[in-house]
PDB file of C-alpha atoms in Angstrom:
ATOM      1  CA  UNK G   1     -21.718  33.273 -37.879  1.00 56.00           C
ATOM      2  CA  UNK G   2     -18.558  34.637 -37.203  1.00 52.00           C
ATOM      3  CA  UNK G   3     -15.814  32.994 -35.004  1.00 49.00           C
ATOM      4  CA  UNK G   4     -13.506  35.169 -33.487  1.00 44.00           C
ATOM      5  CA  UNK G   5     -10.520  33.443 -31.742  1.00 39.00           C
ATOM      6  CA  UNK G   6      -7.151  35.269 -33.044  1.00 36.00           C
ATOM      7  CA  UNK G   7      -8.603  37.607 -30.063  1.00 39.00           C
ATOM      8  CA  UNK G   8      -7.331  35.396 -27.280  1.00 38.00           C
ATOM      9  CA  UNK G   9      -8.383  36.799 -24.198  1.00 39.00           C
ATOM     10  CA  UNK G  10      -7.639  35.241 -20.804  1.00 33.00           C
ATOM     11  CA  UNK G  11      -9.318  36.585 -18.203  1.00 32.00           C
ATOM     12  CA  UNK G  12      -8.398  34.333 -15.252  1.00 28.00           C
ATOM     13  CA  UNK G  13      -9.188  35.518 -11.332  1.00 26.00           C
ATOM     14  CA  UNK G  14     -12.649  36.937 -12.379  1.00 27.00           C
ATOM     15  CA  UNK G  15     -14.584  38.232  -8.990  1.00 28.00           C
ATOM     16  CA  UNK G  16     -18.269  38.967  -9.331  1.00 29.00           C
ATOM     17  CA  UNK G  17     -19.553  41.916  -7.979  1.00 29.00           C
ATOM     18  CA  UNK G  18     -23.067  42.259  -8.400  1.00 30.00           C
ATOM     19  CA  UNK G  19     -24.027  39.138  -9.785  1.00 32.00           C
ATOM     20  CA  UNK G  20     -28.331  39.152 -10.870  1.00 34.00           C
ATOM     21  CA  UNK G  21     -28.747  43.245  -9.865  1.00 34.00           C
ATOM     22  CA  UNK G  22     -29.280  46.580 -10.894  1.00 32.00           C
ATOM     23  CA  UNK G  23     -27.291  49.737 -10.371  1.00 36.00           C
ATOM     24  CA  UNK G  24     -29.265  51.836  -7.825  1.00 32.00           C
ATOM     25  CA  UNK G  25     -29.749  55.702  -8.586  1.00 34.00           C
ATOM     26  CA  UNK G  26     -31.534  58.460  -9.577  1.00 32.00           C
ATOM     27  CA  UNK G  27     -34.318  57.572 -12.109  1.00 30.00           C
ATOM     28  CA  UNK G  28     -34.398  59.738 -15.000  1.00 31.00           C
ATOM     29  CA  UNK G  29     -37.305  62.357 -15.094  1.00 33.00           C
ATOM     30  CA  UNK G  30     -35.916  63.812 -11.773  1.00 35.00           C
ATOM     31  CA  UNK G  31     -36.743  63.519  -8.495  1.00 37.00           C
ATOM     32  CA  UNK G  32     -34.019  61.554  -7.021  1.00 38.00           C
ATOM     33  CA  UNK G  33     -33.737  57.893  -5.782  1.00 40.00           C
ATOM     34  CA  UNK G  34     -34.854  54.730  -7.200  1.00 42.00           C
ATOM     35  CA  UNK G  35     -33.405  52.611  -9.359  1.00 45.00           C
ATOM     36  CA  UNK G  36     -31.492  53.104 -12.464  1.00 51.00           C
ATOM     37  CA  UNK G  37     -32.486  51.194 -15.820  1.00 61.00           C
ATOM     38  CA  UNK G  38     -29.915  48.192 -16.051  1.00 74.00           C
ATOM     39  CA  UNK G  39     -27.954  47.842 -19.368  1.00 89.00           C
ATOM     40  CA  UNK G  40     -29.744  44.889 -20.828  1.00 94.00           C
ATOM     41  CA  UNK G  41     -29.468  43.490 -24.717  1.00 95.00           C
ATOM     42  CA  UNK G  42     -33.314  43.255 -26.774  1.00 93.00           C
ATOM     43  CA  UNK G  43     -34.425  39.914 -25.166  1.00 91.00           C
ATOM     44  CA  UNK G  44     -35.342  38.679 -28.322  1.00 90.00           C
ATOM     45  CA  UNK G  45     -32.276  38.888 -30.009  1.00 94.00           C
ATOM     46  CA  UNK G  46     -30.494  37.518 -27.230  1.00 94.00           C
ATOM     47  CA  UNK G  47     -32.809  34.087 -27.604  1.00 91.00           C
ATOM     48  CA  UNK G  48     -32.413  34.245 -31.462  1.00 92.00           C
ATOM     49  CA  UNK G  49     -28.339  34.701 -30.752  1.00 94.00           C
ATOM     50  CA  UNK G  50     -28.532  31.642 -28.652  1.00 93.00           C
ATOM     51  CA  UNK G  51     -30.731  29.869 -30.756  1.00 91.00           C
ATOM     52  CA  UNK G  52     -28.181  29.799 -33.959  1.00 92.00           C
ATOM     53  CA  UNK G  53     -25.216  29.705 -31.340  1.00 92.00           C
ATOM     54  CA  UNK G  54     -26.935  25.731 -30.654  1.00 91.00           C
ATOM     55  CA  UNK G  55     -27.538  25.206 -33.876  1.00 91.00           C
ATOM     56  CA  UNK G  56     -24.026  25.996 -35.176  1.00 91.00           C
ATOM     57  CA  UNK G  57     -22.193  23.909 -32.487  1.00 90.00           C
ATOM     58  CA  UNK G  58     -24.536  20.726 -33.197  1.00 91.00           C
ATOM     59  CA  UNK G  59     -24.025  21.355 -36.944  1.00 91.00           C
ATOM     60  CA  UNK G  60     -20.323  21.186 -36.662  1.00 91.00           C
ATOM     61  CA  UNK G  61     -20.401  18.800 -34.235  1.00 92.00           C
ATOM     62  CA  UNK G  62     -22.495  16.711 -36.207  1.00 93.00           C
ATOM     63  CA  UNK G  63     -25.665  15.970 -34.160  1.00 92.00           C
ATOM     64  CA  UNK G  64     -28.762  17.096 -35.184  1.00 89.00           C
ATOM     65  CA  UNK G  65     -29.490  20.893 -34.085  1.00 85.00           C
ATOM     66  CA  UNK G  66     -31.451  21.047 -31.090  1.00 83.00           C
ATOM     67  CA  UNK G  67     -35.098  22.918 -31.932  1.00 82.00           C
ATOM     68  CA  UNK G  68     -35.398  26.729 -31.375  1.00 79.00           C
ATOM     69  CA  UNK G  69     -35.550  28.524 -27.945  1.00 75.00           C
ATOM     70  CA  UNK G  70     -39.650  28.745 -28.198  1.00 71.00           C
ATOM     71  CA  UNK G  71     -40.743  31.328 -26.116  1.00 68.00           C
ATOM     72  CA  UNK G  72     -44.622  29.602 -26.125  1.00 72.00           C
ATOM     73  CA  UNK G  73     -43.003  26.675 -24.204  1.00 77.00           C
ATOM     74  CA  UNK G  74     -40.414  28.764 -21.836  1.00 77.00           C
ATOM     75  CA  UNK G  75     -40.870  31.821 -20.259  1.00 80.00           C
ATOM     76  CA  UNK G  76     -36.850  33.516 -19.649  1.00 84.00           C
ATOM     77  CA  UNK G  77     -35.677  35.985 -17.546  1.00 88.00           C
ATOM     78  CA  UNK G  78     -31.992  38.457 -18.242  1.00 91.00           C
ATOM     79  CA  UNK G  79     -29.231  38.792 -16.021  1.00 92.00           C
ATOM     80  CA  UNK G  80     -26.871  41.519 -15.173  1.00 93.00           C
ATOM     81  CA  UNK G  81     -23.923  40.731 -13.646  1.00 91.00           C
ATOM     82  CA  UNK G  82     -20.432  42.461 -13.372  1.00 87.00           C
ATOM     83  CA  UNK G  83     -17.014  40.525 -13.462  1.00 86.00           C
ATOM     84  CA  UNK G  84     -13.661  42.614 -12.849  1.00 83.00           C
ATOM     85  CA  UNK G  85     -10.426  41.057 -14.958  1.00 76.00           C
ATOM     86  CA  UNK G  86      -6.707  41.565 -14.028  1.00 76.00           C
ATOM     87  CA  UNK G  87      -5.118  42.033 -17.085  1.00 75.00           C
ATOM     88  CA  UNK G  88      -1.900  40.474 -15.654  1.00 60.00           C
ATOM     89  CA  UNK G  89      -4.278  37.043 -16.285  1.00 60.00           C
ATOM     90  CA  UNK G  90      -5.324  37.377 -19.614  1.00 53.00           C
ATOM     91  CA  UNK G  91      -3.788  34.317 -21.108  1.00 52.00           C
ATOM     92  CA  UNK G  92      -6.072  31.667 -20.129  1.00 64.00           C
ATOM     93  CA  UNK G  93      -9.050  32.163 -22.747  1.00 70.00           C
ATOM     94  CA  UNK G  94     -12.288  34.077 -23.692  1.00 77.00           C
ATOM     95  CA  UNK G  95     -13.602  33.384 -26.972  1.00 85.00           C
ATOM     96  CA  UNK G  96     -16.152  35.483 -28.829  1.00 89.00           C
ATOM     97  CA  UNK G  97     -18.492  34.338 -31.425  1.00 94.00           C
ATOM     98  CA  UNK G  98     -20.732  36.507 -33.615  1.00 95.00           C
ATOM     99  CA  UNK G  99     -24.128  35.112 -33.577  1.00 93.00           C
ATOM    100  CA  UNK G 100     -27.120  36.546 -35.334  1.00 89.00           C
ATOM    101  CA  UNK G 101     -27.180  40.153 -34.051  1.00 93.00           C
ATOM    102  CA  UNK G 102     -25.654  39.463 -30.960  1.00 95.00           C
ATOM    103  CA  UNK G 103     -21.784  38.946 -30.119  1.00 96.00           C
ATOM    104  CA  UNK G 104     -21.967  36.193 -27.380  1.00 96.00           C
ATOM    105  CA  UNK G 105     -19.260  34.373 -25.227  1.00 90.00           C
ATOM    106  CA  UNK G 106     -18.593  31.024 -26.629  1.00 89.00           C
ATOM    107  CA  UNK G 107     -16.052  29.553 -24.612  1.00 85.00           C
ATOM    108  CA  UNK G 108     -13.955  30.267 -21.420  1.00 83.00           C
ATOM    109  CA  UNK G 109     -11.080  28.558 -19.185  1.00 79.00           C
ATOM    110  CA  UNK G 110     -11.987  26.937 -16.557  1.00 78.00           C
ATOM    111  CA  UNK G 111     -10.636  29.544 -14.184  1.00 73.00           C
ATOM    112  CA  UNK G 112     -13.183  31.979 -15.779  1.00 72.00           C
ATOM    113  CA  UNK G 113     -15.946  29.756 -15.696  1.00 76.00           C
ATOM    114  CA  UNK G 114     -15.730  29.121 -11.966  1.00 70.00           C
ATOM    115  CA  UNK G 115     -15.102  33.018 -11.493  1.00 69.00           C
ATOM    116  CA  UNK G 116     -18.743  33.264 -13.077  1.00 76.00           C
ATOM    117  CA  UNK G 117     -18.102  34.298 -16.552  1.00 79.00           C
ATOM    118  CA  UNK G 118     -20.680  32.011 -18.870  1.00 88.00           C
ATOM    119  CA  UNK G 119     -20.675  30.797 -22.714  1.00 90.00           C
ATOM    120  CA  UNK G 120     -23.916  32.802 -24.535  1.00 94.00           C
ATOM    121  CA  UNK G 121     -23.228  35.485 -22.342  1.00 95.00           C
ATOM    122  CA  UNK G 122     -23.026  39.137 -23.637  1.00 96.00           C
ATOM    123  CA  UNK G 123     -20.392  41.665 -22.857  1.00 94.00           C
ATOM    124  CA  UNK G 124     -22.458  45.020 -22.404  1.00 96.00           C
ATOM    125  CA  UNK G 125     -19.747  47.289 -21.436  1.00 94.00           C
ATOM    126  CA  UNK G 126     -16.372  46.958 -20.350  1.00 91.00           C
ATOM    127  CA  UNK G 127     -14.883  50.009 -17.938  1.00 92.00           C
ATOM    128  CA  UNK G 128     -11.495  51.250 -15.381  1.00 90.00           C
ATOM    129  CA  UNK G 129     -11.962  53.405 -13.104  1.00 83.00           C
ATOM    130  CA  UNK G 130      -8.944  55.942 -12.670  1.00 74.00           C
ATOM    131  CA  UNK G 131      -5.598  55.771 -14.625  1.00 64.00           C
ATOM    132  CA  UNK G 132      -2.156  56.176 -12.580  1.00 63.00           C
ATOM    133  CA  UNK G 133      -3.188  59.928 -11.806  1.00 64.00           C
ATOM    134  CA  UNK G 134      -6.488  58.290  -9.803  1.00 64.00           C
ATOM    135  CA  UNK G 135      -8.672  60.672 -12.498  1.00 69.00           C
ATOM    136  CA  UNK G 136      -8.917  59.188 -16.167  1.00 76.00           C
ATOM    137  CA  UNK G 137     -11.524  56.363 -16.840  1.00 89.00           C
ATOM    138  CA  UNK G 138     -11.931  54.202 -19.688  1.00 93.00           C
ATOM    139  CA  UNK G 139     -15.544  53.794 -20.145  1.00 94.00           C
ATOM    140  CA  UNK G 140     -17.063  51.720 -23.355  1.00 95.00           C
ATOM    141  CA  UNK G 141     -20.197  50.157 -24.369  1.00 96.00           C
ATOM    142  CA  UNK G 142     -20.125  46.767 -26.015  1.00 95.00           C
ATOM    143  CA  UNK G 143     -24.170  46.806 -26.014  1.00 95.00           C
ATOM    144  CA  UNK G 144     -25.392  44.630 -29.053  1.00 95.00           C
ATOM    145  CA  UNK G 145     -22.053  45.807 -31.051  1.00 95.00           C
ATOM    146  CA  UNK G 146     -20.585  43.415 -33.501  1.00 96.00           C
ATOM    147  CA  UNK G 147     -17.490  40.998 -32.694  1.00 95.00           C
ATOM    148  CA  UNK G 148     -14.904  43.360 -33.975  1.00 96.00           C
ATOM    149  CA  UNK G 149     -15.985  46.446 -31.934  1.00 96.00           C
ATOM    150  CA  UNK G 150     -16.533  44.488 -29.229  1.00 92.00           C
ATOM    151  CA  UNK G 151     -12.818  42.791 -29.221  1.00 90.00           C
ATOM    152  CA  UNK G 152     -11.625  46.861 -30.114  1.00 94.00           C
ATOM    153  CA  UNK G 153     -13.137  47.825 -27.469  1.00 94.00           C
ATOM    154  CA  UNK G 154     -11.362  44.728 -25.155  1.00 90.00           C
ATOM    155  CA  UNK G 155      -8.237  45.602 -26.307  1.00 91.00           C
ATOM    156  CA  UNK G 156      -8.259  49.189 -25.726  1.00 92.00           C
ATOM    157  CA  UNK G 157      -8.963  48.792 -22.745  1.00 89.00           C
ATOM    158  CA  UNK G 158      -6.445  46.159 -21.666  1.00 88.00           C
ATOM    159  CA  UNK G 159      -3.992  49.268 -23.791  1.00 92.00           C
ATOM    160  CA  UNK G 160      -5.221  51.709 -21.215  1.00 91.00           C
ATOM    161  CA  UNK G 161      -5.016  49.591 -18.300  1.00 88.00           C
ATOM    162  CA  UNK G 162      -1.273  48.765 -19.062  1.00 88.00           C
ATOM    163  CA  UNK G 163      -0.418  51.936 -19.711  1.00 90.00           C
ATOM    164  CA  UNK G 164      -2.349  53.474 -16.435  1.00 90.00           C
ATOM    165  CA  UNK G 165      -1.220  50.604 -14.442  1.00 89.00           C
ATOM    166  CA  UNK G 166      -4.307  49.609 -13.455  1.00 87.00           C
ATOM    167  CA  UNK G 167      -4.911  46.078 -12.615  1.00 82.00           C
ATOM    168  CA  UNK G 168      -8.690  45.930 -12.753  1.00 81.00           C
ATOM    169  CA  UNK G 169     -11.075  45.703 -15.555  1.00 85.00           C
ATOM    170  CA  UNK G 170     -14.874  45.320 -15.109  1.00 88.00           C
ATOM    171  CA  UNK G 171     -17.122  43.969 -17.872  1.00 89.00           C
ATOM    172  CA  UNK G 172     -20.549  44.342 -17.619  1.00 94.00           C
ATOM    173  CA  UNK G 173     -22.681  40.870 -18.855  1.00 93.00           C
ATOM    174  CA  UNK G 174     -25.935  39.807 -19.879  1.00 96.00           C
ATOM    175  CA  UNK G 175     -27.018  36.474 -19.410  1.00 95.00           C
ATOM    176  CA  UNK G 176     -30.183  34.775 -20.533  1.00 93.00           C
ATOM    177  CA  UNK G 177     -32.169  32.208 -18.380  1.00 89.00           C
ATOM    178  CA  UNK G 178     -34.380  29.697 -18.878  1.00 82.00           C
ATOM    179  CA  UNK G 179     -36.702  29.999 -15.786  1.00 83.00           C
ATOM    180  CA  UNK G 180     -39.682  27.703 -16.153  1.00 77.00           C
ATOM    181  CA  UNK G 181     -42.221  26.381 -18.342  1.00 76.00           C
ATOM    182  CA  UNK G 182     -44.620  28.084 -19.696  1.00 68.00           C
ATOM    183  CA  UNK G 183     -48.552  27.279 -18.905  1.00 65.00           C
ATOM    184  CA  UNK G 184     -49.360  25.227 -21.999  1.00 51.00           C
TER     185      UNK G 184
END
């Protein structure tokens, strides 16, 4: 598992936008209308991701690793949500981890946190509409990509939104859910 804090990435004043939905829009095949796939992670990676995320932090903590996310005894559900950064707020803290297949977020300020950025969620893609000239866009997808792409990825865009002068960066996030028990 890969740790990946040299990356230090504040992004305090976080506003959700669409927390829990899907981007309506045409639905491929034609015809118009409808809703458009949302840009969710393999489910079961995500719970394997998690599972060795737990297992990591109780190893180095020194408690004994909590059993693995059993899908037989929980039933979960994914998330889509989208957060938009200022960039002049980046020095409060975002820390990636690598963890199985997945590149999760392991830790966050408490400024982020309350803003509604998780840990063990995923960053999907991260986008900025219009540069100075109102027409560029810087448009990436983080989607299952490993810890350096995805903190490449972060920093060019924090690269193009200094240099456009734009103060808003959206990331796109995945989060995973316990949401009941499953009939035994």
């Amino acid at each position: 598992m890969k740790f990946f804090f040299p990356l230090l990435l504040t992004f305090a004043t976080l506003s959700v936008n669409a927390a829990f939905s899907i981007k309506k829009g045409p639905v491929s095949g034609g015809g118009g209308g409808g809703l458009a796939s949302p840009n969710l992670v393999n489910k079961d990676k995500f719970v394997a991701a998690i599972t060795v995320l737990e297992q990591e932090i109780a190893k180095e903590n020194g408690e004994e690793p909590p059993p693995p996310l059993d899908e037989s005894k929980f039933f979960f559900g994914m998330a889509r949500t989208e957060a938009t950064l200022t960039v002049e707020q980046i020095k409060m803290g975002l820390y990636l981890v690598e963890a199985g297949e997945l590149t999760l977020v392991n830790g966050v300020s408490q400024d982020v946190y309350d803003a509604g950025v998780s840990p063990r969620d995923t960053i999907v893609s991260v986008a900025i509409d219009g540069g100075s000239d109102g027409v560029g866009r810087f448009d990436e997808q983080t989607k299952e990509m490993d810890i350096e792409g995805t903190a490449n990825v972060i920093r060019g865009a924090i690269q193009y939104a200094t240099e456009q002068k734009v103060d808003a960066v959206l990331f796109e996030l995945n989060r995973l859910m316990k949401m009941g028990y499953a009939d035994q």
